[in-house]
Coordinates of C-alpha atoms in Angstrom, one line a residue:
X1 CA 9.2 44.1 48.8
X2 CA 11.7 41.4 47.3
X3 CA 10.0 39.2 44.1
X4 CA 10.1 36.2 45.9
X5 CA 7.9 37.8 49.0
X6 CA 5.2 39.4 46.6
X7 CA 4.9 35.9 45.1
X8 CA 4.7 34.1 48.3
X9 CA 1.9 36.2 49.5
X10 CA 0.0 36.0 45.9
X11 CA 0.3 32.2 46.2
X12 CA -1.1 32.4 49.6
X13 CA -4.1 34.4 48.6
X14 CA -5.1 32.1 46.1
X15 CA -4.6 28.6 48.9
X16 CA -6.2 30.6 51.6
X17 CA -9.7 30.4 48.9
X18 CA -9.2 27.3 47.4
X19 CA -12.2 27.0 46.4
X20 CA -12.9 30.0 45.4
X21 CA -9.6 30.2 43.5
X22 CA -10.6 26.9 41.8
X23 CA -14.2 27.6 40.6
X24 CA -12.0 30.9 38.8
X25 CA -9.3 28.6 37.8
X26 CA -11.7 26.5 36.1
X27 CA -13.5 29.2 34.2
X28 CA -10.0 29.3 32.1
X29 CA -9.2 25.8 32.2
X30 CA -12.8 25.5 30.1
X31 CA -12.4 28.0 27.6
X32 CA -8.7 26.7 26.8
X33 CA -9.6 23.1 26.6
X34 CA -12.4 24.0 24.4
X35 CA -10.0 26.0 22.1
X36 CA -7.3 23.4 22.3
X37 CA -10.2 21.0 21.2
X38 CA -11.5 22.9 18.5
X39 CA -8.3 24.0 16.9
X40 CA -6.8 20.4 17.3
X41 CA -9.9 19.0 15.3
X42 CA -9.9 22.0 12.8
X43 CA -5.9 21.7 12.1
X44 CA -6.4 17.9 11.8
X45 CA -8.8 18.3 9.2
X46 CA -6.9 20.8 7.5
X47 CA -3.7 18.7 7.5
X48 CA -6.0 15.9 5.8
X49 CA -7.7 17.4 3.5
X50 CA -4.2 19.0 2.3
X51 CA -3.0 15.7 2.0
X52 CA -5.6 14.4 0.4
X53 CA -4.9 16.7 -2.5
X54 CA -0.7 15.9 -2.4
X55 CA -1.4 12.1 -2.8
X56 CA -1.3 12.3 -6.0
X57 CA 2.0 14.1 -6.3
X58 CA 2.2 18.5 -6.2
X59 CA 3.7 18.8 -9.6
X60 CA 0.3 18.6 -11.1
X61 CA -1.6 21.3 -13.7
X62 CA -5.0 20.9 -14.9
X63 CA -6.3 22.5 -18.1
X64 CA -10.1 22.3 -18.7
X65 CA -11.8 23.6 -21.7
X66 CA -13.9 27.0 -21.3
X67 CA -13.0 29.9 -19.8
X68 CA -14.2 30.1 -16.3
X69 CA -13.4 32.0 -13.2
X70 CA -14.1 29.4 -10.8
X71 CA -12.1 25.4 -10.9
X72 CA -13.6 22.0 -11.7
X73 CA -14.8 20.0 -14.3
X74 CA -18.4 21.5 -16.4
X75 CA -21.4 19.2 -14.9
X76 CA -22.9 19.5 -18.5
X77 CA -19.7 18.4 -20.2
X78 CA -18.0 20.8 -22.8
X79 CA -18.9 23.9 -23.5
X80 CA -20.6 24.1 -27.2
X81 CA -19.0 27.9 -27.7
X82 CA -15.5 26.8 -27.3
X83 CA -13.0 24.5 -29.0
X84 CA -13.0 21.3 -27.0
X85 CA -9.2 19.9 -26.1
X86 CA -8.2 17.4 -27.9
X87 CA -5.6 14.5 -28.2
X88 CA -3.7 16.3 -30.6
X89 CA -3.7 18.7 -27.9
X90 CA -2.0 16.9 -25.7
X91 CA 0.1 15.6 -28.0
X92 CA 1.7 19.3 -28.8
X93 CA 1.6 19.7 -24.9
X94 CA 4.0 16.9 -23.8
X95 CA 6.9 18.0 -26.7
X96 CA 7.0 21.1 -24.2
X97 CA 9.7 21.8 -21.9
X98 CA 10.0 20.0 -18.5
X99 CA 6.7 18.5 -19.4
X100 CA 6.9 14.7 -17.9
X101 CA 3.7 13.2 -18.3
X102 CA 0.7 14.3 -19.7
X103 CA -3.1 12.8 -19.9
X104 CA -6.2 13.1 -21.4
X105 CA -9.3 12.5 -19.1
X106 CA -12.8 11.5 -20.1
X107 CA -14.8 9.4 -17.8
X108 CA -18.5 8.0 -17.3
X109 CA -20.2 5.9 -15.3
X110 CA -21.6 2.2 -17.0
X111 CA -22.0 -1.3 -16.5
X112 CA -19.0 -3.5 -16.0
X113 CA -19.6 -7.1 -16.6
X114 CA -16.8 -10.2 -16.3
X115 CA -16.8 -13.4 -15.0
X116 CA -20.1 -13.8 -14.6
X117 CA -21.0 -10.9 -12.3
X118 CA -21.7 -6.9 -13.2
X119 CA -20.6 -3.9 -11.7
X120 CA -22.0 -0.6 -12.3
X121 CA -19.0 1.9 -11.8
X122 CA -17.3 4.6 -13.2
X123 CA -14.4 4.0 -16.1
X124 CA -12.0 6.6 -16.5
X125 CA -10.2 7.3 -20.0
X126 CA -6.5 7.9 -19.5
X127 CA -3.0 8.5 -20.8
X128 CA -0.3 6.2 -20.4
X129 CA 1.3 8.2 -18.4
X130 CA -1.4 8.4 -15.6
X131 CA 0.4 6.0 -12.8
X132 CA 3.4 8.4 -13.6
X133 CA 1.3 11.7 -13.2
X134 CA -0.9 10.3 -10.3
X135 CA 1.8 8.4 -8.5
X136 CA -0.1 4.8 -8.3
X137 CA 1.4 1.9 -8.4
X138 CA 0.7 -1.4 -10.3
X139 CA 0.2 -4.7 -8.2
X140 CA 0.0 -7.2 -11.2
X141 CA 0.2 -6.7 -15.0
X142 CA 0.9 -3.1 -16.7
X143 CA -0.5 0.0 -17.6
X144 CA -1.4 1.0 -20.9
X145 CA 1.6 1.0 -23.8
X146 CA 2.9 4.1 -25.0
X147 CA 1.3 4.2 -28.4
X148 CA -0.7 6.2 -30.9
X149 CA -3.5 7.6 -28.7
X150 CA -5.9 7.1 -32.3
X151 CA -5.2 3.1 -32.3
X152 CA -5.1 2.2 -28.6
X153 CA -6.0 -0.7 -28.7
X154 CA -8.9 -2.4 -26.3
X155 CA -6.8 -3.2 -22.9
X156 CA -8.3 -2.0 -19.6
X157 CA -6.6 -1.3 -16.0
X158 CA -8.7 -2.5 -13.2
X159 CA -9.0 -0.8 -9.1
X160 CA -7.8 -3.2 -6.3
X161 CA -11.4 -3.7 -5.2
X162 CA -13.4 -3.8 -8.5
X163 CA -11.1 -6.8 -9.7
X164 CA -12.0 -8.7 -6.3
X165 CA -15.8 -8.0 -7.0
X166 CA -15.7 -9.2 -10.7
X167 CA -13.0 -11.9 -10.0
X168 CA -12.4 -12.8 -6.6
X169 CA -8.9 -14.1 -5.6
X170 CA -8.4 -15.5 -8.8
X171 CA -5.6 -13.2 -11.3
X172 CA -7.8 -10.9 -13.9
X173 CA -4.8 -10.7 -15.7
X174 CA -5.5 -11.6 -19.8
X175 CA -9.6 -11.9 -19.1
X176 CA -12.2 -10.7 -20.9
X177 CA -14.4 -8.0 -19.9
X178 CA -17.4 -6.1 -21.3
X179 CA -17.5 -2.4 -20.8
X180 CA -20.9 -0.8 -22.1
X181 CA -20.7 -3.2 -24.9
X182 CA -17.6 -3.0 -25.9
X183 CA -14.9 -5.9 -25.2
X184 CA -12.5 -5.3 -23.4
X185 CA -8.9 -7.6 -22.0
X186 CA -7.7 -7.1 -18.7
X187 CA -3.9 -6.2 -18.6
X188 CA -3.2 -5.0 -15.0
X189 CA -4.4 -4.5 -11.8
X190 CA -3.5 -1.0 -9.2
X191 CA -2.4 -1.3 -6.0
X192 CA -5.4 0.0 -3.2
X193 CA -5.0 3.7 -3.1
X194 CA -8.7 4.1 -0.8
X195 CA -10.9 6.8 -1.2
X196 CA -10.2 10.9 -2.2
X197 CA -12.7 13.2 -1.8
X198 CA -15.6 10.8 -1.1
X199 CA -14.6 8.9 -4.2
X200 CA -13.6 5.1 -3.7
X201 CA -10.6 5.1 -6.0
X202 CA -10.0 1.5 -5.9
X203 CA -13.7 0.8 -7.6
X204 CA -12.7 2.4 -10.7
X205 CA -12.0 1.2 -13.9
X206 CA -9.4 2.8 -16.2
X207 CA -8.9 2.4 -20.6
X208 CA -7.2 4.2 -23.3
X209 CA -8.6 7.7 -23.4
X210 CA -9.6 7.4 -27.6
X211 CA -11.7 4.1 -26.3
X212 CA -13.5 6.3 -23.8
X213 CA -14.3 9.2 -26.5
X214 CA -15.4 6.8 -28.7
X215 CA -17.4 4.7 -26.1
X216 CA -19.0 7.9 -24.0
X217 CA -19.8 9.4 -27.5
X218 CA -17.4 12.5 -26.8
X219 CA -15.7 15.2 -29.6
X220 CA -13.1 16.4 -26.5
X221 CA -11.6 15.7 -23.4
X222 CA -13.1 16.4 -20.1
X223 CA -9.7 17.7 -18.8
X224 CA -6.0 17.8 -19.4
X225 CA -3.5 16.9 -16.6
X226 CA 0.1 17.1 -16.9
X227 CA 2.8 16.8 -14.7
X228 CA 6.4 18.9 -14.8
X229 CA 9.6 18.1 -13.7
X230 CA 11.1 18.6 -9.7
X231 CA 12.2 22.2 -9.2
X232 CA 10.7 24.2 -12.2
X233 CA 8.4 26.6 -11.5
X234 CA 4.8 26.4 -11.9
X235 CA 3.8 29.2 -13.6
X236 CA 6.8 29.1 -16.1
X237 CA 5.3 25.7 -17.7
X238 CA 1.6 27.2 -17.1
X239 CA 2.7 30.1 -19.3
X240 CA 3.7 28.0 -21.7
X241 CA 1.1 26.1 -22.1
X242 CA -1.3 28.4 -22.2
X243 CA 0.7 30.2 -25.0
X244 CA 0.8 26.9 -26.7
X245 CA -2.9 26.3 -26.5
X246 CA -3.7 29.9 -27.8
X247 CA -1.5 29.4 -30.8
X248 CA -3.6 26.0 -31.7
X249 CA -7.2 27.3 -30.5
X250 CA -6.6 31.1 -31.6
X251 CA -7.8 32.5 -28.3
X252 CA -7.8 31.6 -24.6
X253 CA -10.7 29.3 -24.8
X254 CA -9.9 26.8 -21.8
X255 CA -9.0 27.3 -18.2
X256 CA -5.1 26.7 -16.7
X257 CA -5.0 25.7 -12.9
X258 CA -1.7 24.7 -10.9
X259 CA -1.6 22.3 -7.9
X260 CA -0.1 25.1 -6.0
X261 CA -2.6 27.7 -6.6
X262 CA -5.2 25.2 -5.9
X263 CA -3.5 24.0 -2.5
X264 CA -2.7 28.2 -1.8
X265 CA -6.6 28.6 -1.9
X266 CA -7.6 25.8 0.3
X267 CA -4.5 26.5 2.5
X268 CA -6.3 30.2 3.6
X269 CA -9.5 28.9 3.7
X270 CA -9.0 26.3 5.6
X271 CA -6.9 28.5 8.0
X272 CA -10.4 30.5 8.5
X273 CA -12.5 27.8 8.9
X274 CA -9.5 26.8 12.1
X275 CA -9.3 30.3 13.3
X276 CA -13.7 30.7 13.0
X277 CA -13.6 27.4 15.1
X278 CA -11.1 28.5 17.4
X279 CA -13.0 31.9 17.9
X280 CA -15.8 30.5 19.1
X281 CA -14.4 28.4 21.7
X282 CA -12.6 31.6 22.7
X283 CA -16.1 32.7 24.0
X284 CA -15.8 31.0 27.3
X285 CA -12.4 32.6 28.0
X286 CA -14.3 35.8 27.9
X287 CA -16.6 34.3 30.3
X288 CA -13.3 33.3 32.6
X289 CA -12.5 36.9 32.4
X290 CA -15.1 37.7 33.4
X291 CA -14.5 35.1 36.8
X292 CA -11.9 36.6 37.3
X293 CA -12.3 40.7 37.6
X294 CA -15.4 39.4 40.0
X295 CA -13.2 37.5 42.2
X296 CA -10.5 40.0 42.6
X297 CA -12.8 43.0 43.3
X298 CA -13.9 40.6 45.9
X299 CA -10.5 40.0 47.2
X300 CA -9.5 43.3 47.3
X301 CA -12.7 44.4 49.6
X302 CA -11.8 41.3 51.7
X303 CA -8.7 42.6 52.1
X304 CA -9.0 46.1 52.5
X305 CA -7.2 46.4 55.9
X306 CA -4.4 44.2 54.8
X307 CA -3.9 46.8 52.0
X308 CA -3.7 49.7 54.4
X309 CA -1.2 48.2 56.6
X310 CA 1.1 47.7 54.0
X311 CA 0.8 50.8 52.7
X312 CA 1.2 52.5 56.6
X313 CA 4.2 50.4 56.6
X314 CA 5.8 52.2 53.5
X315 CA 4.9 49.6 50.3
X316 CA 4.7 51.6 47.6
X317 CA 1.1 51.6 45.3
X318 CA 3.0 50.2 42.4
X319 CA 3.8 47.0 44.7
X320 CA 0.4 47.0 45.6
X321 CA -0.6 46.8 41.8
X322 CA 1.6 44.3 41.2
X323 CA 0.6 41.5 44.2
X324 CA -3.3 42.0 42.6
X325 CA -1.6 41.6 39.5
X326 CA 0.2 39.0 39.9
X327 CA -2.1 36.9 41.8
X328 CA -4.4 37.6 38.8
X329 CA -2.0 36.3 36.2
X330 CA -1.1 33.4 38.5
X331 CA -4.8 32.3 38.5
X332 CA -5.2 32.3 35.0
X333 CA -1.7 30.7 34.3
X334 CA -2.6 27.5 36.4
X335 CA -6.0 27.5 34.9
X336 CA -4.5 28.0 31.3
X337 CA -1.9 24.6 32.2
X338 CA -5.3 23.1 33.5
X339 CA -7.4 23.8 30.6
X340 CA -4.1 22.8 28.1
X341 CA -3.8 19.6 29.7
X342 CA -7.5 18.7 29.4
X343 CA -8.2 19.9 26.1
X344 CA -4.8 17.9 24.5
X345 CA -6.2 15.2 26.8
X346 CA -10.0 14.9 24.8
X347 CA -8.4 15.8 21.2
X348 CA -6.5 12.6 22.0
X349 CA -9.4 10.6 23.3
X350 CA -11.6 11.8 20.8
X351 CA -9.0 10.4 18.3
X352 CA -8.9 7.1 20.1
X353 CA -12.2 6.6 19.8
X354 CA -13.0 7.8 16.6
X355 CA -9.8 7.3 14.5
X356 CA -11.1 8.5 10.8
X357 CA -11.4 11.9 12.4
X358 CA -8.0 13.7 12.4
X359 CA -6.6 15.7 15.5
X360 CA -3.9 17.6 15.3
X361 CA -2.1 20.4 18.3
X362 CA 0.8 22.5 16.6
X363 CA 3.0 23.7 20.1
X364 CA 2.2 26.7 18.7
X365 CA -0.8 26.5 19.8
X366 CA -0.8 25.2 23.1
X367 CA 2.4 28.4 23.6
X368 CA -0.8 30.8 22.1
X369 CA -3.3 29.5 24.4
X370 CA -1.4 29.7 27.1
X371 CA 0.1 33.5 26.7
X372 CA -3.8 34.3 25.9
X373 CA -4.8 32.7 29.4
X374 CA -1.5 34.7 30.9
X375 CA -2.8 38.0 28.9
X376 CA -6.7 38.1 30.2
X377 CA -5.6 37.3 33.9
X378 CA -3.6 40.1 33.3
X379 CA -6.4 42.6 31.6
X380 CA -8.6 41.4 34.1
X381 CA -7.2 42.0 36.8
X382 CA -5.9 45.4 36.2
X383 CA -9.4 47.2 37.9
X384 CA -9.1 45.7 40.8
X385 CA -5.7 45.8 41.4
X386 CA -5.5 49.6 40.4
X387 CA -8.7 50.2 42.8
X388 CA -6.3 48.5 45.9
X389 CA -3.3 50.7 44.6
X390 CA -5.3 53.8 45.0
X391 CA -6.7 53.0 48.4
X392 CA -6.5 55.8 51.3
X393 CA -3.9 53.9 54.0
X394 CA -6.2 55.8 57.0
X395 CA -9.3 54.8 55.4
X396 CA -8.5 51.3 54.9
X397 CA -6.8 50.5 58.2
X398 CA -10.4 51.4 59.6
X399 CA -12.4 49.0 57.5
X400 CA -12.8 45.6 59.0

């Protein structure tokens, strides 16, 4: 039998039922649109959380005082059994190589009062490098001045949306403000960066690290951050600061984290969390599958006399394996474009109408789903098929 005559007669089996061969259709066009919906959504979020974390540049490496296993700042503060990190500290760390911006963090949260209003938010203590490091831009005035990190003197960098609370559309530049107590003069004023992590970033107030020691009542900094030239290696300037840090501390008392190792980790397991989601939308393909095998055992007693004929007539059982086969895999392939179509079709909706939640559908996922559809059409209808291959030619001209 020539190709294009096995696939006629498969493609007539499946009109000759439509109904039939749509209810089965459909049982694959639901489990794909559900995993094309759920990995969409879950790749989405991975994409923006990832980004999220590279807004701020991916040259970055944080150094945190104690010697833990697990990232992220101490809840508690600084550990009492180890040295804290100072400003000295970072001093020694920006004369190192391909080192191009380094900062000191120590924040709290406190009352911010100016112009006649109060805001209670929290005030970050920071380098002058920090718009470098971070990547954020000033909209009016400057950042702090590159001077002795001991005598900084009283200046204070305000978010985009704490300035319009305290000041409205008037400038902020050159006014006076009162941070817990202490006096403070406005000097400059960031562009909106919006919100990381839950965090409003743009609500934040930002002075010279020393001020925040002295004005949180601190003997270290909450955290290091430095940032490393384009095209140098990660853990070439972690190694050398850490062997820095052990010279000044006499042992490994703090904790080294890269931006890459920190983006590696989410990377996998947020590639999990995608491949969990999908998983569980794969459930209804199963269920598909399952449509399928009892459809074709159906057609192949329906069509037990048509079998024996063809046999009689000299078609080998291989071609009879292959027109079950095929009109197996031909089901599932037009349910697999079905289901495709409708789940890129709601992942798109669904980011219509709910814009803040990210969608995203890689090709190679919609060339995955649709080889998986191909694959289970295939699997599934290989008992059926093989039990019309195997059928006696005498004993199946007799049925009716």
């Amino acid at each position: 039998m020539r190709p294009v005559d096995a696939i006629h007669l498969a493609l007539r089996a499946i009109v000759a039922h439509r109904l039939r061969s749509f209810l089965t259709l459909l049982g694959i066009a639901v489990g794909i649109a559900a995993v094309i919906l759920l990995t969409s959504i879950g790749e989405g979020i991975h994409r923006f959380v990832l980004s999220e974390f590279t807004q701020f540049g991916t040259n970055l490496i944080m150094i945190e005082p104690g010697k833990v296993k697990t990232t992220g700042p101490s809840p508690t503060g600084i550990p009492s059994s180890v040295r804290p990190l100072t400003l000295d500290d970072a001093r020694a760390l920006e004369r190192l190589p391909h080192v191009a911006g380094i900062s000191g963090v120590v924040w709290g949260n406190t009352e911010v009062r100016g112009n006649g209003r109060v805001r209670r938010t929290s005030v970050y203590g920071e380098g002058a490098d920090m718009p470098k490091i971070y990547q954020i831009r000033i909209a009016s005035g400057q950042f702090f001045p590159k001077e002795e990190s001991e005598n900084a003197r009283p200046f204070v960098v305000l978010g985009a949306k704490l300035k319009t609370e305290l000041f409205g559309a008037e400038s902020a530049l050159g006014a006076r403000i009162t941070i817990s107590n202490y006096q403070f003069r406005v000097i400059g004023v960031l562009e909106p960066k919006g919100q990381f992590l839950g965090i409003d970033l743009d609500e934040l107030a930002y002075i010279p690290t020393a001020r925040a020691l002295e004005m949180f009542n601190r003997d270290g900094l909450m955290t290091l951050v430095l940032s490393y030239d384009e095209g140098i290696a990660a853990s070439r300037v972690a190694a050398a600061a850490r062997t820095l840090l052990k010279a000044r501390h006499g042992r490994e008392d703090f904790t080294i984290t890269t931006q890459e190792d920190m983006l590696r980790t989410l990377s996998k397991i947020l590639d999990i969390l995608t491949l969990a989601v999908g998983a569980l939308g794969s459930i209804s393909l199963l269920v598909g599958g399952v449509g399928i095998v009892t459809i074709m055992t159906i057609a192949v007693a329906e069509r037990t006399s048509e079998i024996g004929l063809l046999v009689a007539l000299g078609a080998p059982r291989r071609t009879i394996l292959g027109l079950f086969l095929g009109e197996a895999v031909a089901l599932s392939a037009l349910g697999g474009a079905v289901g495709l179509a409708l789940g890129i079709g709601l992942a798109q909706l669904i980011h219509l109408l709910v814009p803040a939640l990210p969608v995203h559908t890689p090709i190679a996922f919609v060339l995955t789903a649709e080889l998986v559809a191909i694959t289970i059409g295939l699997l599934a209808g290989v008992l059926p098929a093989r039990r019309a291959a195997r059928l006696d030619p005498v004993d199946a001209l007799r049925a009716e």
